[in-house]
Amino acid sequence: MPNDDASRAPPSSKADASVAGAAALSQVGGSESAPTGPRAGAERGRAKTLPRVDAAAPELVPARMVNEVLYCPRLMYLEWSQGEFVDNAFTVEGRAVHARADRPGTPRTTEGPDDGPSVPHQTRSVWLSSARLGLTAKIDVVDHDADGSVSPIEYKRGKRPKVVEGAYLPERAQLCAQVLLLREHGYRCEQAFIYYAGEKRRLEIGIDDALIATTLAAVDRARELVTLGELPPPLVDSPKCRGCSLVGVCLPDEVTLLRALAGGSPEPEMEQLTKAAPDLVGPLDPDPWSLAGTDVLPKRVRPLLPARQERQALYVQEQGARIGLDGYCLMVRGKESQNRVGLAHISHVAVWGNVQISTQALRTLMERGIPACFLTYGGWFVGHAVGAGSSNIELRMAQHAMATKKATCTRLARGFVCSKILNCRTLLRRNASGVDRELLALRHLARKASQSASVETLLGIEGTAARIYFGAFTRMLKSRTGSLQFDLEGRNRRPPKDPVNALLSFAYSLLTKEFVLATRAAGLEPLLGFYHRPRFGRPALALDLMEEFRPLIADSVVINVLNNQVVAPGDFLSSMTGVALRPAARRRVIEAHERRMAEVITHPVFRYRISYRRVLEVQARLLCRLLLGEIDVYPPFRTR
């Protein structure tokens, strides 16, 4: 069973294990006491009934879900009902351990007086189901003894925990489910074992009536949760979250914090700005939840690991280049050179113009969940190819339902536009002088945006703010009197008419690609937005979410490459229709973009340090939590 026990690490101590077992038993038994204390509001069930295609749960509960529902009901729901799964080091190690269990077993010998079922032998990957029990399981190994009895063996990574029972309750219940299935199919099964690969040791687990009762109750609980369509609340400050591969999807600490803050002001109150100092001293500018100078935040929101994505993007822009598959690598062949890149080191592939990808390479990318993005020669994002993608249909249905609600669209759009204007103002304040009038105007427009009652009004406010911001954009450039010219009237595009606008368009195209990938990875539909209206081929949701990041990432990259002379006037091609970057300059801009995406920053709300690329993922996941009704407000990303 490749994924058994692999989605999370076991509790790290005996105390942790005791807590895990007690919590699991109380939840299965339905006798969990009401939470108390300052986090009681967060712990109390706020699960929202999610939109469903069919209210009936699957007839058979996998034994692995028996394990999961005892360990963490939310993990079970995310994996089984919403189809979420993410690899981490533990899942990869667990898969390697189970690969050994899937090897061919010991064949039955033909020697001896009896060649029947009493001859000792092993069978592997035995799949059994029972409609009466409502269970199904793929048993790693089944030992057949000489007396005719059988014993299931469950493979686990790591070493045995130091608990009296020999294993944690979720693992014992999973094994118990396998025993029940074997008995249901007429086998005599009195013994069961867990094999810990870290010790290369087999440990016998006792199957008693209490464990059987707990296992059957867990089966009922798993089916009940899926039938109700309720996403269980996250665990609060639980050691179980350490090592869980779905912690970046679940966001337990982040959701708990935002729920605890929900009693405060949900919307940025611009009046706070006028009362506070011009530049608020606090985590946000402005501070939506009045966190500045307070102790509202819990002592810690555990950081997401890793803080920076280790895999890198593969960009191919040489026209006529070919991308093929060579073992576990991609081979990129150009006219004069070729490069070999390991698939394990690639986060996504982006190609410009006429670059060929073989069918074998594209299929392998899809199988490994590596997106392939396609852009025109000029840098216009055309689309991307992915595999089966997310299985979370509940999230898609919630997104479609929310997109039809005008109030929700306006509320989200208000936050996107307000944050964009304030982040533009921050960038201008940091990098330009003599712009007091523009800063005041942007502050005023941000206030109007926060109070706007319609998307149409926001469009007008955003346009006015853009004219002011881009009108002062050249003041952030060190050599604005040089050869590089910028239209002071603001942005022009499709095609851009001057070098700086060409740079901005290229940087925005790269950022669009990043948000399409982030929303797709989160299970959202990139084409269905709340502020940008749906249009054929337009990634409206990606454009929504990237609004507040335009100045922080794209504009910042453009200012950086201009002020540090990464690009020069000779790096642009001018024609009757517009201006474009030459390939060599485009490569340097891509490198600057990747450096910016890998830059580690402090999240303004959660205060842990992660890279910009991971921030995009977190913001997309938080939007998911909003759409599924777990939090009330999408937290804006605003710097000070």
XYZ file of N, CA, C and O in Angstrom, residues 315-467:
612
model
N 13.343 26.981 -18.395
C 12.916 27.893 -19.455
C 13.667 27.545 -20.737
O 14.899 27.379 -20.716
N 12.960 27.449 -21.841
C 13.578 27.182 -23.145
C 13.021 28.210 -24.123
O 11.818 28.238 -24.388
N 13.886 29.068 -24.630
C 13.428 30.115 -25.548
C 14.145 30.085 -26.887
O 13.843 30.906 -27.763
N 15.088 29.178 -27.093
C 15.785 29.105 -28.378
C 14.847 28.539 -29.435
O 14.346 27.405 -29.307
N 14.606 29.306 -30.460
C 13.679 28.869 -31.498
C 14.243 27.663 -32.243
O 15.402 27.634 -32.634
N 13.408 26.655 -32.409
C 13.838 25.426 -33.071
C 14.394 24.384 -32.114
O 14.705 23.269 -32.553
N 14.514 24.712 -30.840
C 15.027 23.738 -29.872
C 14.018 22.602 -29.703
O 12.817 22.760 -29.926
N 14.551 21.454 -29.289
C 13.706 20.277 -29.094
C 13.918 19.727 -27.689
O 15.043 19.631 -27.229
N 12.813 19.379 -27.038
C 12.874 18.796 -25.701
C 12.436 17.346 -25.804
O 11.335 17.048 -26.266
N 13.318 16.453 -25.408
C 13.010 15.023 -25.444
C 13.256 14.390 -24.098
O 13.693 15.035 -23.139
N 12.954 13.118 -24.023
C 13.113 12.365 -22.779
C 14.305 11.438 -22.903
O 14.461 10.726 -23.901
N 15.140 11.454 -21.886
C 16.302 10.575 -21.859
C 16.393 9.976 -20.450
O 16.969 10.587 -19.548
N 15.796 8.821 -20.270
C 15.766 8.213 -18.945
C 14.955 9.050 -17.977
O 13.787 9.346 -18.230
N 15.583 9.436 -16.877
C 14.900 10.263 -15.881
C 15.256 11.744 -16.060
O 15.169 12.519 -15.114
N 15.643 12.110 -17.267
C 16.046 13.494 -17.547
C 15.333 14.013 -18.781
O 14.855 13.246 -19.616
N 15.261 15.345 -18.860
C 14.845 15.997 -20.099
C 16.110 16.418 -20.844
O 17.024 16.999 -20.255
N 16.160 16.122 -22.137
C 17.276 16.522 -22.967
C 16.820 17.673 -23.867
O 15.891 17.525 -24.657
N 17.440 18.829 -23.702
C 17.109 20.012 -24.498
C 18.197 20.180 -25.546
O 19.368 20.446 -25.205
N 17.834 20.016 -26.804
C 18.793 20.099 -27.893
C 18.534 21.364 -28.699
O 17.451 21.548 -29.252
N 19.567 22.236 -28.740
C 19.492 23.432 -29.555
C 20.322 23.272 -30.814
O 20.792 22.178 -31.131
N 20.529 24.372 -31.530
C 21.295 24.291 -32.777
C 22.763 24.004 -32.515
O 23.423 23.313 -33.282
N 23.288 24.539 -31.418
C 24.720 24.380 -31.171
C 25.036 23.737 -29.827
O 26.208 23.535 -29.509
N 24.050 23.448 -29.043
C 24.326 22.875 -27.727
C 23.180 21.987 -27.289
O 22.094 22.000 -27.889
N 23.431 21.221 -26.252
C 22.372 20.422 -25.646
C 22.593 20.358 -24.145
O 23.729 20.403 -23.658
N 21.488 20.298 -23.423
C 21.552 20.282 -21.955
C 20.658 19.163 -21.435
O 19.588 18.879 -21.991
N 21.108 18.583 -20.365
C 20.382 17.477 -19.736
C 19.973 17.910 -18.327
O 20.814 18.328 -17.528
N 18.677 17.824 -18.029
C 18.146 18.290 -16.743
C 17.341 17.163 -16.109
O 16.448 16.596 -16.754
N 17.659 16.839 -14.865
C 16.938 15.778 -14.165
C 15.493 16.162 -13.880
O 15.218 17.294 -13.456
N 14.570 15.246 -14.096
C 13.154 15.537 -13.858
C 12.885 15.868 -12.393
O 11.991 16.655 -12.084
N 13.676 15.274 -11.496
C 13.460 15.523 -10.074
C 13.778 16.955 -9.682
O 13.374 17.398 -8.602
N 14.488 17.684 -10.536
C 14.884 19.053 -10.193
C 14.016 20.108 -10.894
O 14.318 21.294 -10.807
N 12.978 19.689 -11.594
C 12.178 20.622 -12.389
C 10.835 20.869 -11.710
O 10.113 19.927 -11.394
N 10.502 22.134 -11.492
C 9.177 22.473 -10.954
C 8.158 22.632 -12.073
O 7.022 22.184 -11.971
N 8.551 23.301 -13.159
C 7.699 23.407 -14.334
C 8.565 23.773 -15.534
O 9.712 24.193 -15.378
N 8.010 23.584 -16.716
C 8.720 23.883 -17.964
C 7.999 25.019 -18.659
O 6.764 25.009 -18.758
N 8.736 26.005 -19.129
C 8.149 27.134 -19.866
C 8.900 27.281 -21.186
O 10.135 27.349 -21.192
N 8.165 27.301 -22.277
C 8.791 27.403 -23.605
C 8.233 28.618 -24.331
O 7.055 28.961 -24.199
N 9.090 29.265 -25.105
C 8.710 30.434 -25.893
C 8.695 30.082 -27.376
O 9.682 29.522 -27.886
N 7.605 30.397 -28.027
C 7.556 30.275 -29.481
C 7.661 28.848 -29.967
O 7.059 27.925 -29.424
N 8.474 28.666 -31.010
C 8.536 27.380 -31.709
C 9.574 26.456 -31.069
O 10.657 26.232 -31.609
N 9.246 25.937 -29.924
C 10.062 24.927 -29.244
C 9.249 23.641 -29.212
O 8.077 23.646 -28.830
N 9.872 22.567 -29.639
C 9.163 21.301 -29.748
C 9.358 20.468 -28.480
O 10.440 20.413 -27.900
N 8.269 19.808 -28.046
C 8.331 18.847 -26.936
C 7.821 17.509 -27.452
O 6.729 17.446 -28.036
N 8.596 16.469 -27.254
C 8.168 15.156 -27.726
C 6.982 14.652 -26.910
O 6.773 15.064 -25.759
N 6.229 13.759 -27.518
C 5.076 13.179 -26.827
C 5.509 12.441 -25.573
O 4.865 12.526 -24.519
N 6.641 11.730 -25.682
C 7.124 10.980 -24.516
C 7.472 11.924 -23.368
O 7.164 11.660 -22.193
N 8.124 13.035 -23.701
C 8.500 13.989 -22.652
C 7.262 14.634 -22.034
O 7.165 14.775 -20.807
N 6.298 15.014 -22.868
C 5.089 15.669 -22.354
C 4.290 14.706 -21.475
O 3.775 15.091 -20.416
N 4.208 13.456 -21.900
C 3.470 12.479 -21.097
C 4.152 12.247 -19.744
O 3.490 12.168 -18.706
N 5.485 12.190 -19.759
C 6.207 12.005 -18.491
C 6.023 13.199 -17.570
O 5.853 13.049 -16.354
N 6.024 14.406 -18.138
C 5.785 15.595 -17.312
C 4.407 15.524 -16.668
O 4.231 15.843 -15.484
N 3.411 15.094 -17.449
C 2.055 14.986 -16.899
C 1.982 13.933 -15.806
O 1.341 14.127 -14.775
N 2.648 12.810 -16.036
C 2.613 11.739 -15.038
C 3.239 12.187 -13.724
O 2.826 11.764 -12.651
N 4.251 13.039 -13.817
C 4.937 13.504 -12.614
C 4.334 14.791 -12.052
O 4.860 15.351 -11.092
N 3.265 15.280 -12.660
C 2.637 16.497 -12.152
C 3.452 17.748 -12.381
O 3.337 18.717 -11.629
N 4.280 17.742 -13.435
C 5.089 18.917 -13.772
C 4.397 19.658 -14.909
O 4.305 19.128 -16.016
N 3.902 20.872 -14.679
C 3.203 21.596 -15.749
C 4.176 22.054 -16.841
O 5.344 22.342 -16.583
N 3.659 22.120 -18.051
C 4.413 22.676 -19.179
C 3.665 23.916 -19.671
O 2.497 23.824 -20.048
N 4.321 25.072 -19.629
C 3.685 26.338 -19.997
C 4.149 26.761 -21.382
O 5.328 26.606 -21.724
N 3.236 27.322 -22.137
C 3.538 27.738 -23.497
C 3.287 29.244 -23.626
O 2.203 29.734 -23.291
N 4.301 29.965 -24.116
C 4.210 31.396 -24.335
C 4.571 31.685 -25.781
O 5.314 30.919 -26.425
N 4.043 32.776 -26.302
C 4.409 33.165 -27.656
C 5.859 33.662 -27.671
O 6.473 33.877 -26.629
N 6.387 33.850 -28.869
C 7.760 34.331 -28.985
C 7.916 35.690 -28.276
O 8.948 35.990 -27.679
N 6.859 36.486 -28.317
C 6.914 37.787 -27.656
C 6.678 37.741 -26.161
O 6.792 38.761 -25.487
N 6.324 36.571 -25.618
C 6.162 36.441 -24.175
C 4.722 36.416 -23.701
O 4.474 36.423 -22.496
N 3.757 36.355 -24.598
C 2.354 36.315 -24.194
C 2.014 34.909 -23.722
O 2.237 33.934 -24.427
N 1.465 34.799 -22.506
C 1.147 33.488 -21.947
C -0.054 32.897 -22.682
O -1.148 33.472 -22.686
N 0.147 31.746 -23.321
C -0.896 31.125 -24.127
C -1.684 30.097 -23.321
O -2.915 30.051 -23.361
N -0.978 29.246 -22.583
C -1.664 28.208 -21.822
C -0.665 27.242 -21.233
O 0.545 27.461 -21.292
N -1.180 26.168 -20.673
C -0.305 25.193 -20.051
C -0.918 23.813 -20.161
O -2.135 23.664 -20.351
N -0.059 22.819 -20.063
C -0.510 21.427 -20.116
C -0.196 20.780 -18.775
O 0.921 20.889 -18.265
N -1.197 20.121 -18.208
C -1.022 19.431 -16.929
C -1.625 18.041 -17.064
O -2.315 17.733 -18.034
N -1.383 17.215 -16.063
C -1.957 15.882 -16.067
C -3.403 15.915 -15.622
O -4.146 16.847 -15.949
N -3.784 14.896 -14.872
C -5.178 14.840 -14.424
C -5.516 16.010 -13.506
O -6.661 16.434 -13.432
N -4.529 16.554 -12.817
C -4.769 17.715 -11.964
C -5.480 17.359 -10.679
O -5.566 16.192 -10.269
N -6.032 18.375 -10.037
C -6.659 18.188 -8.739
C -7.959 17.389 -8.864
O -8.700 17.515 -9.834
N -8.226 16.577 -7.848
C -9.473 15.804 -7.808
C -10.519 16.457 -6.920
O -11.563 15.860 -6.665
N -10.235 17.663 -6.443
C -11.111 18.289 -5.460
C -12.298 18.956 -6.141
O -12.314 20.169 -6.387
N -13.305 18.160 -6.448
C -14.476 18.693 -7.142
C -15.301 19.584 -6.216
O -15.966 20.527 -6.671
N -15.250 19.326 -4.907
C -15.988 20.173 -3.971
C -15.501 21.616 -4.046
O -16.290 22.564 -4.015
N -14.191 21.780 -4.177
C -13.633 23.123 -4.258
C -14.068 23.810 -5.547
O -14.434 24.991 -5.547
N -14.034 23.075 -6.645
C -14.461 23.677 -7.918
C -15.922 24.122 -7.849
O -16.281 25.199 -8.334
N -16.755 23.288 -7.263
C -18.170 23.644 -7.168
C -18.365 24.855 -6.266
O -19.205 25.727 -6.550
N -17.595 24.922 -5.179
C -17.698 26.087 -4.296
C -17.236 27.348 -5.017
O -17.839 28.428 -4.855
N -16.186 27.233 -5.831
C -15.708 28.400 -6.574
C -16.762 28.889 -7.559
O -17.028 30.104 -7.671
N -17.383 27.965 -8.273
C -18.415 28.358 -9.233
C -19.608 28.979 -8.518
O -20.200 29.953 -9.007
N -19.967 28.419 -7.352
C -21.108 28.976 -6.615
C -20.799 30.381 -6.116
O -21.637 31.292 -6.222
N -19.589 30.581 -5.591
C -19.220 31.902 -5.063
C -19.119 32.939 -6.175
O -19.409 34.121 -5.962
N -18.694 32.513 -7.355
C -18.521 33.463 -8.454
C -19.845 34.042 -8.938
O -19.863 35.069 -9.625
N -20.937 33.389 -8.584
C -22.246 33.911 -8.989
C -22.808 34.910 -7.983
O -23.839 35.524 -8.239
N -22.142 35.036 -6.824
C -22.641 35.936 -5.783
C -21.970 37.301 -5.919
O -20.755 37.433 -5.728
N -22.763 38.278 -6.227
C -22.230 39.622 -6.479
C -21.537 40.199 -5.246
O -20.497 40.845 -5.346
N -22.120 39.954 -4.075
C -21.529 40.499 -2.850
C -20.145 39.909 -2.594
O -19.212 40.621 -2.199
N -20.004 38.612 -2.835
C -18.700 37.972 -2.639
C -17.681 38.511 -3.626
O -16.527 38.795 -3.268
N -18.099 38.645 -4.884
C -17.178 39.166 -5.905
C -16.717 40.580 -5.541
O -15.533 40.911 -5.653
N -17.644 41.397 -5.093
C -17.290 42.777 -4.751
C -16.353 42.814 -3.550
O -15.378 43.579 -3.525
N -16.624 41.969 -2.565
C -15.787 41.960 -1.363
C -14.360 41.534 -1.695
O -13.389 42.151 -1.246
N -14.240 40.481 -2.504
C -12.897 40.036 -2.883
C -12.200 41.072 -3.761
O -11.018 41.377 -3.579
N -12.944 41.625 -4.713
C -12.344 42.616 -5.618
C -11.882 43.848 -4.848
O -10.836 44.435 -5.145
N -12.645 44.236 -3.852
C -12.277 45.386 -3.023
C -10.921 45.145 -2.356
O -10.058 46.024 -2.337
N -10.726 43.945 -1.845
C -9.450 43.630 -1.212
C -8.308 43.588 -2.208
O -7.211 44.099 -1.929
N -8.534 42.996 -3.389
C -7.473 42.918 -4.394
C -7.013 44.318 -4.810
O -5.819 44.615 -4.869
N -7.979 45.183 -5.120
C -7.637 46.513 -5.633
C -7.009 47.374 -4.546
O -6.010 48.071 -4.776
N -7.575 47.311 -3.357
C -7.026 48.108 -2.253
C -5.579 47.698 -1.968
O -4.701 48.551 -1.804
N -5.326 46.404 -1.944
C -3.964 45.936 -1.680
C -3.018 46.337 -2.795
O -1.860 46.710 -2.545
N -3.480 46.252 -4.024
C -2.617 46.630 -5.148
C -2.222 48.103 -5.037
O -1.044 48.465 -5.198
N -3.189 48.962 -4.763
C -2.889 50.399 -4.676
C -1.917 50.679 -3.532
O -0.962 51.444 -3.677
N -2.150 50.029 -2.398
C -1.267 50.274 -1.247
C 0.139 49.719 -1.486
O 1.128 50.328 -1.066
N 0.245 48.590 -2.148
C 1.574 48.059 -2.448
C 2.287 48.919 -3.486
O 3.510 49.081 -3.440
N 1.541 49.480 -4.443
C 2.134 50.435 -5.390
C 2.663 51.660 -4.637
O 3.763 52.157 -4.908
N 1.859 52.107 -3.699
C 2.271 53.270 -2.910
C 3.535 52.974 -2.111
O 4.440 53.809 -2.015
N 3.591 51.777 -1.550
C 4.782 51.395 -0.776
C 6.022 51.358 -1.664
O 7.094 51.845 -1.285
N 5.885 50.781 -2.855
C 7.035 50.704 -3.767
C 7.494 52.099 -4.162
O 8.693 52.387 -4.221
N 6.522 52.972 -4.408
C 6.858 54.350 -4.792
C 7.529 55.080 -3.632
O 8.512 55.810 -3.820
N 7.018 54.877 -2.442
C 7.598 55.538 -1.267
C 9.028 55.097 -1.001
O 9.878 55.892 -0.598
N 9.282 53.823 -1.257
C 10.609 53.291 -0.997
C 11.643 53.739 -2.024
O 12.824 53.892 -1.706
N 11.235 53.917 -3.253
C 12.208 54.056 -4.335
C 12.222 55.415 -5.019
O 13.032 55.625 -5.922
N 11.320 56.305 -4.649
C 11.274 57.597 -5.342
C 11.239 58.717 -4.329
O 10.826 58.537 -3.169
N 11.657 59.877 -4.751
C 11.597 61.071 -3.911
C 10.763 62.134 -4.616
O 10.593 62.099 -5.843
N 10.244 63.050 -3.828
C 9.421 64.111 -4.410
C 8.095 63.621 -4.948
O 7.596 64.144 -5.956
N 7.560 62.581 -4.305
C 6.287 62.031 -4.781
C 5.210 62.134 -3.691
O 4.306 61.301 -3.648
N 5.292 63.120 -2.850
C 4.324 63.235 -1.754
C 2.897 63.360 -2.278
O 1.957 62.794 -1.708
N 2.753 64.125 -3.356
C 1.394 64.305 -3.889
C 0.831 62.978 -4.397
O -0.335 62.656 -4.173
N 1.683 62.206 -5.070
C 1.216 60.906 -5.573
C 0.886 59.955 -4.418
O -0.110 59.210 -4.476
N 1.724 59.960 -3.374
C 1.454 59.084 -2.232
C 0.132 59.431 -1.564
O -0.645 58.546 -1.175
N -0.127 60.726 -1.435
C -1.387 61.144 -0.822
C -2.575 60.733 -1.681
O -3.601 60.247 -1.179
N -2.416 60.895 -3.004
C -3.516 60.526 -3.904
C -3.777 59.026 -3.865
O -4.932 58.576 -3.857
N -2.707 58.233 -3.826
C -2.889 56.782 -3.777
C -3.538 56.359 -2.467
O -4.365 55.447 -2.427
N -3.160 57.023 -1.383
C -3.808 56.721 -0.090
C -5.308 57.008 -0.174
O -6.142 56.229 0.291
N -5.630 58.134 -0.768
C -7.040 58.509 -0.906
C -7.795 57.491 -1.776
O -8.908 57.080 -1.445
N -7.141 57.056 -2.862
C -7.804 56.090 -3.738
C -7.948 54.730 -3.062
O -8.938 54.022 -3.277
N -6.962 54.353 -2.261
C -7.079 53.080 -1.537
C -8.256 53.121 -0.568
O -8.989 52.141 -0.408
N -8.440 54.296 0.060
C -9.577 54.439 0.962
C -10.891 54.315 0.191
O -11.820 53.638 0.629
N -10.950 54.955 -0.958
C -12.178 54.865 -1.759
C -12.413 53.430 -2.227
O -13.551 52.960 -2.256
N -11.324 52.747 -2.581
C -11.479 51.351 -3.023
C -12.010 50.472 -1.901
O -12.845 49.583 -2.122
N -11.537 50.718 -0.676
C -11.987 49.895 0.452
C -13.453 50.122 0.773
O -14.078 49.304 1.443
N -14.011 51.246 0.298
C -15.408 51.547 0.583
C -16.299 51.391 -0.645
O -17.488 51.677 -0.587
N -15.714 50.933 -1.732
C -16.468 50.841 -2.981
C -17.583 49.799 -2.873
O -17.419 48.750 -2.247
N -18.693 50.097 -3.531
C -19.857 49.209 -3.439
C -20.036 48.341 -4.664
O -20.933 47.492 -4.697
N -19.214 48.515 -5.693
C -19.415 47.722 -6.905
C -18.088 47.502 -7.616
O -17.130 48.281 -7.451
N -18.049 46.464 -8.401
C -16.853 46.157 -9.192
C -16.614 47.243 -10.236
O -15.469 47.607 -10.530
N -17.682 47.784 -10.798
C -17.542 48.821 -11.819
C -16.846 50.056 -11.241
O -15.991 50.665 -11.905
N -17.200 50.414 -10.039
C -16.541 51.560 -9.401
C -15.067 51.268 -9.156
O -14.204 52.132 -9.333
N -14.783 50.030 -8.749
C -13.395 49.650 -8.508
C -12.554 49.748 -9.779
O -11.385 50.123 -9.726
N -13.148 49.417 -10.912
C -12.407 49.516 -12.172
C -11.962 50.953 -12.429
O -10.832 51.212 -12.859
N -12.868 51.890 -12.146
C -12.515 53.294 -12.333
C -11.430 53.743 -11.356
O -10.482 54.452 -11.730
N -11.545 53.318 -10.110
C -10.536 53.690 -9.101
C -9.187 53.085 -9.453
O -8.144 53.745 -9.354
N -9.189 51.841 -9.887
C -7.928 51.181 -10.248
C -7.267 51.896 -11.421
O -6.055 52.094 -11.450
N -8.080 52.296 -12.397
C -7.522 53.002 -13.545
C -6.904 54.334 -13.149
O -5.811 54.692 -13.621
N -7.576 55.063 -12.280
C -7.031 56.350 -11.820
C -5.725 56.141 -11.048
O -4.747 56.870 -11.236
N -5.717 55.133 -10.175
C -4.505 54.850 -9.409
C -3.357 54.447 -10.332
O -2.202 54.838 -10.103
N -3.658 53.684 -11.385
C -2.614 53.263 -12.323
C -2.007 54.465 -13.039
O -0.783 54.527 -13.246
N -2.830 55.400 -13.413
C -2.306 56.600 -14.101
C -1.374 57.387 -13.175
O -0.315 57.863 -13.586
